[in-house]
Short mmCIF file of C-alpha atoms in Angstrom, two decimals:
data_model
loop_
_atom_site.label_atom_id
_atom_site.label_comp_id
_atom_site.label_asym_id
_atom_site.label_seq_id
_atom_site.Cartn_x
_atom_site.Cartn_y
_atom_site.Cartn_z
CA MET A 154 18.21 17.43 -8.09
CA LYS A 155 15.05 16.07 -10.00
CA THR A 156 11.51 17.13 -9.39
CA ILE A 157 9.18 14.26 -8.66
CA LYS A 158 6.86 14.09 -11.32
CA GLY A 159 2.82 12.95 -10.36
CA PRO A 160 0.37 12.83 -8.87
CA ALA A 161 -0.37 9.60 -11.24
CA VAL A 162 -2.35 6.41 -9.57
CA TYR A 163 -1.92 2.89 -10.12
CA LEU A 164 -5.61 1.57 -11.92
CA ALA A 165 -5.08 -2.38 -10.25
CA GLN A 166 -7.39 -1.46 -7.01
CA PHE A 167 -9.85 -0.21 -9.30
CA MET A 168 -11.06 -2.56 -11.20
CA ASP A 169 -14.66 -2.95 -11.41
CA SER A 170 -17.45 -4.31 -13.49
CA LYS A 171 -19.64 -1.31 -13.54
CA ALA A 172 -18.20 1.41 -15.89
CA PRO A 173 -16.82 4.07 -15.12
CA PHE A 174 -13.67 1.41 -13.62
CA ASN A 175 -14.03 -1.25 -16.67
CA SER A 176 -12.59 0.13 -19.80
CA LEU A 177 -9.35 2.47 -20.13
CA ASP A 178 -11.79 5.14 -21.34
CA GLY A 179 -13.49 5.51 -18.34
CA LEU A 180 -11.07 5.10 -15.39
CA CYS A 181 -8.75 7.92 -17.74
CA LYS A 182 -11.03 10.33 -17.43
CA TRP A 183 -12.09 9.55 -13.93
CA ALA A 184 -8.42 10.08 -12.83
CA ALA A 185 -7.79 12.99 -15.48
CA ASP A 186 -10.82 14.82 -13.62
CA LEU A 187 -10.15 14.01 -10.82
CA GLY A 188 -6.05 16.27 -11.07
CA TYR A 189 -4.22 12.31 -11.84
CA LYS A 190 -1.67 13.66 -14.20
CA GLY A 191 -0.85 9.93 -15.00
CA ILE A 192 -1.58 6.42 -14.96
CA GLN A 193 0.06 2.93 -14.13
CA ILE A 194 -1.08 -0.08 -15.87
CA PRO A 195 -1.84 -3.63 -14.17
CA THR A 196 -1.43 -5.91 -17.50
CA TRP A 197 -3.23 -9.07 -16.46
CA GLU A 198 -6.26 -6.69 -16.37
CA SER A 199 -7.65 -7.24 -20.45
CA ALA A 200 -9.70 -4.72 -19.68
CA LEU A 201 -6.82 -2.11 -19.82
CA ILE A 202 -4.21 -4.11 -21.92
CA ASP A 203 -3.97 -6.94 -23.94
CA LEU A 204 0.19 -7.91 -23.55
CA ASN A 205 0.79 -10.45 -25.83
CA LYS A 206 -0.03 -7.28 -28.55
CA ALA A 207 1.65 -4.98 -27.14
CA GLY A 208 4.62 -6.83 -27.22
CA GLU A 209 4.19 -7.58 -30.58
CA SER A 210 2.77 -4.50 -31.32
CA LYS A 211 4.36 -1.57 -31.72
CA THR A 212 1.08 0.19 -33.66
CA TYR A 213 -1.18 -0.86 -31.08
CA CYS A 214 0.43 0.64 -28.41
CA ASP A 215 0.89 3.48 -29.71
CA GLU A 216 -2.54 3.70 -30.15
CA LEU A 217 -3.25 3.04 -27.00
CA LYS A 218 -0.88 5.64 -25.36
CA GLY A 219 -2.25 8.55 -27.72
CA LYS A 220 -5.40 7.74 -26.04
CA VAL A 221 -4.54 7.55 -23.35
CA GLU A 222 -2.76 11.46 -23.90
CA SER A 223 -6.70 12.37 -25.37
CA TYR A 224 -7.54 12.78 -21.68
CA GLY A 225 -3.98 14.46 -20.83
CA LEU A 226 -2.56 11.78 -19.65
CA GLU A 227 0.10 9.51 -19.28
CA ILE A 228 1.47 5.90 -19.06
CA THR A 229 3.45 5.96 -15.91
CA GLU A 230 4.88 2.41 -15.57
CA LEU A 231 3.33 -1.12 -16.54
CA CYS A 232 3.08 -3.36 -14.06
CA THR A 233 2.99 -7.55 -13.54
CA HIS A 234 3.06 -7.72 -10.09
CA LEU A 235 -0.01 -11.24 -10.26
CA GLN A 236 2.27 -12.68 -12.77
CA GLY A 237 6.25 -11.90 -11.28
CA GLN A 238 4.37 -13.57 -7.70
CA LEU A 239 3.63 -16.90 -10.36
CA VAL A 240 7.30 -17.21 -11.52
CA ALA A 241 8.47 -18.72 -8.28
CA VAL A 242 5.89 -20.28 -6.02
CA HIS A 243 6.61 -22.89 -3.31
CA PRO A 244 4.06 -25.52 -3.29
CA ALA A 245 1.81 -24.88 -0.16
CA TYR A 246 1.08 -21.99 -2.06
CA ASP A 247 -0.26 -23.26 -5.48
CA ILE A 248 -3.64 -23.84 -4.64
CA MET A 249 -4.12 -19.96 -3.29
CA PHE A 250 -1.60 -18.59 -6.06
CA ASP A 251 -3.87 -20.59 -8.81
CA ASN A 252 -6.41 -17.56 -8.95
CA PHE A 253 -3.26 -15.63 -10.71
CA ALA A 254 -3.14 -17.95 -14.10
CA PRO A 255 -5.74 -18.49 -16.67
CA ASP A 256 -7.96 -21.61 -16.25
CA GLU A 257 -5.74 -24.13 -19.10
CA TYR A 258 -2.39 -23.62 -15.95
CA LYS A 259 -3.74 -24.02 -13.02
CA GLY A 260 -2.91 -27.27 -11.07
CA ASN A 261 -0.11 -27.32 -13.85
CA PRO A 262 3.46 -25.51 -11.94
CA LYS A 263 5.72 -26.28 -14.75
CA ALA A 264 2.99 -25.13 -17.32
CA ARG A 265 2.32 -21.93 -14.84
CA THR A 266 5.67 -20.88 -14.51
CA GLN A 267 6.42 -20.69 -17.87
CA TRP A 268 3.05 -18.71 -19.03
CA ALA A 269 4.77 -16.36 -16.33
CA VAL A 270 7.84 -16.09 -17.28
CA GLU A 271 6.56 -15.28 -21.39
CA GLN A 272 4.13 -12.49 -19.48
CA LEU A 273 7.23 -11.44 -17.98
CA LYS A 274 9.70 -11.50 -21.44
CA SER A 275 6.09 -9.54 -23.47
CA ALA A 276 5.93 -6.80 -20.59
CA ALA A 277 10.25 -6.59 -21.53
CA LYS A 278 9.22 -5.60 -25.17
CA ALA A 279 5.67 -3.93 -24.22
CA SER A 280 7.59 -1.21 -22.02
CA ARG A 281 9.70 -1.18 -25.07
CA ASN A 282 7.22 -0.15 -27.81
CA PHE A 283 5.50 2.55 -25.58
CA GLY A 284 8.31 4.25 -24.98
CA LEU A 285 8.61 3.01 -21.05
CA ASP A 286 12.18 2.32 -19.74
CA VAL A 287 10.60 0.64 -16.27
CA HIS A 288 8.73 -1.19 -14.71
CA GLY A 289 7.16 -3.23 -11.53
CA THR A 290 6.27 -6.42 -10.53
CA PHE A 291 6.76 -8.80 -7.30
CA SER A 292 9.26 -11.63 -6.80
CA GLY A 293 8.12 -15.13 -6.48
CA SER A 294 9.05 -16.33 -3.40
CA LEU A 295 10.10 -19.86 -2.68
CA LEU A 296 11.14 -19.26 0.86
CA TRP A 297 8.63 -17.15 2.78
CA HIS A 298 7.10 -19.85 4.64
CA THR A 299 11.04 -20.03 6.75
CA ALA A 300 10.88 -16.33 6.74
CA HIS A 301 10.54 -17.93 11.03
CA PRO A 302 13.86 -19.94 11.65
CA TRP A 303 11.13 -22.69 13.11
CA PRO A 304 10.96 -25.64 12.29
CA GLN A 305 15.28 -25.10 11.60
CA ARG A 306 16.31 -24.71 8.17
CA PRO A 307 19.20 -26.39 7.37
CA ASP A 308 22.32 -24.87 6.84
CA GLY A 309 22.37 -24.32 2.69
CA LEU A 310 18.70 -23.45 2.29
CA VAL A 311 18.38 -20.03 2.11
CA GLU A 312 21.44 -20.40 -0.76
CA LEU A 313 20.22 -22.10 -2.33
CA GLY A 314 16.50 -20.74 -2.14
CA PHE A 315 17.84 -17.46 -3.74
CA LYS A 316 19.84 -19.18 -6.51
CA GLU A 317 16.89 -20.73 -7.86
CA LEU A 318 15.27 -17.89 -7.86
CA ALA A 319 17.84 -15.86 -9.66
CA ASN A 320 18.57 -18.20 -11.95
CA ARG A 321 14.59 -18.45 -12.96
CA TRP A 322 14.62 -14.64 -13.61
CA LEU A 323 17.43 -14.04 -14.93
CA PRO A 324 16.47 -14.84 -18.99
CA ILE A 325 14.04 -12.21 -18.12
CA LEU A 326 16.49 -9.84 -16.86
CA ASP A 327 18.43 -10.26 -20.57
CA THR A 328 14.95 -9.55 -21.90
CA PHE A 329 14.60 -6.31 -19.84
CA ASP A 330 18.17 -5.17 -21.05
CA GLU A 331 18.04 -6.37 -24.80
CA ASN A 332 14.65 -4.07 -24.80
CA GLY A 333 16.16 -0.95 -22.74
CA VAL A 334 13.77 -1.47 -19.77
CA ASP A 335 14.61 -1.68 -15.94
CA LEU A 336 12.78 -4.14 -13.58
CA CYS A 337 11.42 -3.01 -10.23
CA TYR A 338 10.87 -5.44 -7.77
CA GLU A 339 8.19 -4.22 -5.22
CA ILE A 340 9.76 -5.17 -2.27
CA HIS A 341 7.00 -6.51 -0.28
CA PRO A 342 5.75 -9.22 2.71
CA GLY A 343 5.64 -12.40 0.64
CA GLU A 344 8.08 -11.77 -1.14
CA ASP A 345 11.26 -13.70 -0.95
CA LEU A 346 12.33 -10.20 -2.06
CA HIS A 347 11.12 -8.47 1.07
CA ASP A 348 13.83 -5.53 2.77
CA GLY A 349 17.14 -5.10 2.05
CA ASP A 350 19.01 -8.01 2.80
CA THR A 351 17.25 -9.66 0.57
CA PHE A 352 17.15 -7.72 -2.32
CA GLU A 353 21.02 -7.80 -1.60
CA ARG A 354 20.88 -11.45 -1.81
CA PHE A 355 19.34 -11.89 -5.02
CA LEU A 356 21.18 -9.05 -6.32
CA ALA A 357 24.18 -10.82 -5.78
CA GLU A 358 22.90 -14.35 -6.91
CA THR A 359 21.87 -12.11 -10.77
CA ASN A 360 25.83 -10.73 -10.33
CA ASN A 361 24.76 -7.53 -9.95
CA HIS A 362 22.33 -7.40 -12.90
CA LYS A 363 22.02 -3.90 -14.23
CA ARG A 364 18.50 -4.01 -15.12
CA VAL A 365 18.41 -4.64 -10.95
CA ASN A 366 16.18 -2.33 -9.64
CA LEU A 367 14.04 -1.43 -7.05
CA LEU A 368 9.85 -0.46 -6.49
CA TYR A 369 9.63 1.89 -3.18
CA ASP A 370 6.96 1.49 -1.50
CA PRO A 371 7.08 2.90 2.26
CA SER A 372 4.32 1.20 3.48
CA HIS A 373 5.64 -2.67 3.42
CA PHE A 374 8.19 -1.19 6.10
CA VAL A 375 6.49 0.12 8.34
CA LEU A 376 4.20 -3.15 8.68
CA GLN A 377 7.84 -5.02 8.97
CA GLN A 378 9.02 -2.72 11.61
CA LEU A 379 12.06 -1.70 9.26
CA ASP A 380 13.63 2.18 9.19
CA TYR A 381 11.82 3.38 5.62
CA LEU A 382 14.40 6.52 5.00
CA THR A 383 17.47 5.20 5.73
CA TYR A 384 16.77 2.23 3.40
CA ILE A 385 16.65 5.27 0.30
CA ASP A 386 19.70 5.61 1.77
CA HIS A 387 21.09 2.83 1.59
CA TYR A 388 19.14 1.97 -2.24
CA HIS A 389 18.37 5.71 -3.87
CA GLU A 390 20.40 4.65 -6.59
CA PHE A 391 18.22 1.50 -7.15
CA ILE A 392 14.53 3.38 -6.60
CA LYS A 393 13.33 3.66 -10.02
CA MET A 394 9.91 3.41 -8.60
CA PHE A 395 7.49 4.87 -6.04
CA HIS A 396 3.92 3.61 -4.33
CA VAL A 397 2.80 6.43 -2.44
CA LYS A 398 0.95 4.51 -0.10
CA ASP A 399 0.66 4.46 3.75
CA ALA A 400 0.44 2.23 6.75
CA GLU A 401 0.08 2.29 10.42
CA PHE A 402 2.12 -0.31 12.89
CA ASN A 403 0.17 -0.88 16.10
CA PRO A 404 0.65 -3.37 18.79
CA THR A 405 -1.38 -4.20 22.27
CA GLY A 406 -0.53 -6.60 24.44
CA LYS A 407 -2.49 -9.12 22.06
CA LYS A 408 -0.84 -9.26 18.32
CA GLY A 409 2.12 -7.65 16.97
CA SER A 410 4.12 -8.32 13.10
CA PHE A 411 2.82 -11.76 12.81
CA GLY A 412 -1.24 -10.39 13.58
CA GLY A 413 -1.75 -13.51 13.96
CA TYR A 414 -4.89 -14.80 12.03
CA ASN A 415 -7.07 -11.03 11.88
CA ASP A 416 -8.51 -9.83 9.25
CA TRP A 417 -7.18 -6.24 7.99
CA VAL A 418 -9.34 -3.61 10.02
CA ASN A 419 -8.15 -6.03 12.93
CA ARG A 420 -4.52 -6.55 12.42
CA ALA A 421 -1.28 -4.16 14.57
CA GLY A 422 0.06 -3.35 10.54
CA ARG A 423 -2.20 -2.56 8.17
CA TYR A 424 -2.26 -0.45 5.24
CA ARG A 425 -3.95 2.74 5.26
CA HIS A 426 -5.00 5.50 2.70
CA PRO A 427 -1.83 8.34 2.68
CA GLY A 428 -1.52 10.58 5.61
CA ASP A 429 -4.20 8.40 7.50
CA GLY A 430 -1.18 6.73 8.79
CA GLN A 431 1.89 6.76 9.86
CA VAL A 432 4.21 7.42 7.04
CA ASP A 433 7.00 10.29 6.85
CA PHE A 434 6.00 11.42 3.36
CA LYS A 435 6.78 14.84 3.79
CA THR A 436 11.06 13.21 5.15
CA ILE A 437 10.72 11.16 1.93
CA PHE A 438 9.61 13.24 -0.84
CA SER A 439 12.41 14.97 0.62
CA LYS A 440 15.12 12.26 0.49
CA LEU A 441 14.21 11.06 -3.21
CA THR A 442 14.09 14.42 -4.02
CA GLN A 443 17.95 15.42 -2.68
CA TYR A 444 18.97 12.36 -4.51
CA GLY A 445 18.01 13.08 -7.88
CA CYS A 446 15.61 9.84 -7.62
CA ASP A 447 13.97 10.51 -11.74
CA ILE A 448 10.55 8.44 -10.50
CA TRP A 449 6.35 9.13 -10.64
CA ALA A 450 4.78 9.49 -8.11
CA VAL A 451 2.02 6.68 -7.70
CA MET A 452 -1.01 6.42 -5.37
CA GLU A 453 -1.24 3.02 -4.85
CA TRP A 454 -5.30 3.47 -3.00
CA GLU A 455 -4.72 0.06 -0.55
CA CYS A 456 -7.35 1.14 2.88
CA CYS A 457 -8.43 -1.34 5.59
CA ILE A 458 -11.19 2.41 6.46
CA LYS A 459 -12.00 4.62 3.96
CA SER A 460 -13.53 4.25 1.04
CA PRO A 461 -11.90 4.02 -2.70
CA GLU A 462 -13.98 7.06 -4.00
CA GLN A 463 -12.59 9.20 -0.65
CA GLY A 464 -8.52 7.92 -1.30
CA ALA A 465 -8.63 7.97 -5.00
CA LYS A 466 -10.10 12.15 -4.44
CA GLU A 467 -7.97 13.05 -1.79
CA GLY A 468 -4.73 11.14 -3.36
CA ALA A 469 -4.47 13.55 -6.29
CA PRO A 470 -3.66 17.01 -3.71
CA PHE A 471 -1.88 15.12 -1.33
CA ILE A 472 1.02 13.61 -4.12
CA GLN A 473 0.92 17.32 -5.39
CA LYS A 474 1.13 18.40 -1.77
CA HIS A 475 4.09 16.82 -1.19
CA ILE A 476 6.01 17.86 -4.88
CA ILE A 477 9.01 19.51 -4.30
CA GLU A 478 10.12 21.59 -7.27
CA ALA A 479 13.88 21.19 -6.68
CA THR A 480 15.98 24.35 -6.84
CA GLN A 481 18.07 25.39 -8.90
CA LYS A 482 19.66 27.72 -7.32
CA LYS A 483 21.74 28.43 -3.86
CA PHE A 484 20.01 29.73 -1.17
CA ASP A 485 23.32 31.59 -0.62
CA ASP A 486 24.38 32.50 -3.71
CA PHE A 487 23.67 35.91 -2.83
CA ALA A 488 26.71 35.84 -0.09
CA GLY A 489 29.20 34.71 -2.63
CA SER A 490 31.82 36.17 -5.37
CA GLU A 491 33.51 35.44 -8.44
CA ILE A 492 36.77 32.09 -7.76
CA ASP A 493 39.98 34.02 -7.73
CA GLN A 494 43.19 31.57 -7.26
CA ASN A 495 44.63 34.23 -5.24
CA ARG A 496 41.93 35.36 -3.37
CA LEU A 497 41.74 31.40 -2.91
CA LYS A 498 45.19 30.84 -1.24
CA SER A 499 45.28 33.54 0.43
CA ILE A 500 42.10 32.09 2.98
CA LEU A 501 43.66 29.60 3.12
CA GLY A 502 47.27 31.19 4.20
CA ILE A 503 49.51 29.57 1.69
#
């Protein structure tokens, strides 16, 4: 068994134009003062990292890593959620997802996709330069608009969609393999990889590519009413990253899993700060420790009620309280004895 590392914090939701949230130095001091031991870096934030430069220069990565370590922190992982989303975008979402791309690629889906692919390849090389062996991203989606089968899906549509998705990701996965880095897909509503079945479809279409792995975030499964604990039993060997984020599902006579078109605070399924929702983190930490998952516990703050300031302060002690120091001793060793083959045979009567 492995002791989960942490606490760490994902910086994406804390970025701001005001200090200390507008620079790497400011965020590092802020995180360290709150008791965090690691930071997860969103690579689309130019105030934190130049991803292209990081993929080209180990010297640059060593200097940035040294800056983070000077605050008593580690870089847990790099993430490319926004770029990964743009690897596969259905035309229905082109205008909205253009917000994730640089201005020069907006309105040009083909160029935008190629930019995203190159970003992911840079992220693989950057991760290697930082000495990291896991990386987090989204899969993107070509099929999400068909998740509810109305109008009816033509036969073969889902199979073709996953084949195309895998074809787009295979060159990226090969680059990650060349750099010795596992690519961890966050299983998430809105992505073609949004549950266990879709993950298995994608894995099969990539010929079980060894770099296809998982970022586990139970909050997304609460919203889908998926058993997030049994999920760990099924997929623990693939879980290489972990977001500590809570959620709750409170259906009424007026709304359920789809949520209508309500704002987050008025939806039946909504994200909450760790400990304020319905996720059983005690069992999650137990299972991940039991299965020997060598991961960081990284708080991702997304809550429609609690402020980010309070969430950040409460996040580190919450994670620390749940980390289990994996035992290296059996509790009943005191009742054991030396192995004696003759004694064993006598116990069995043979």
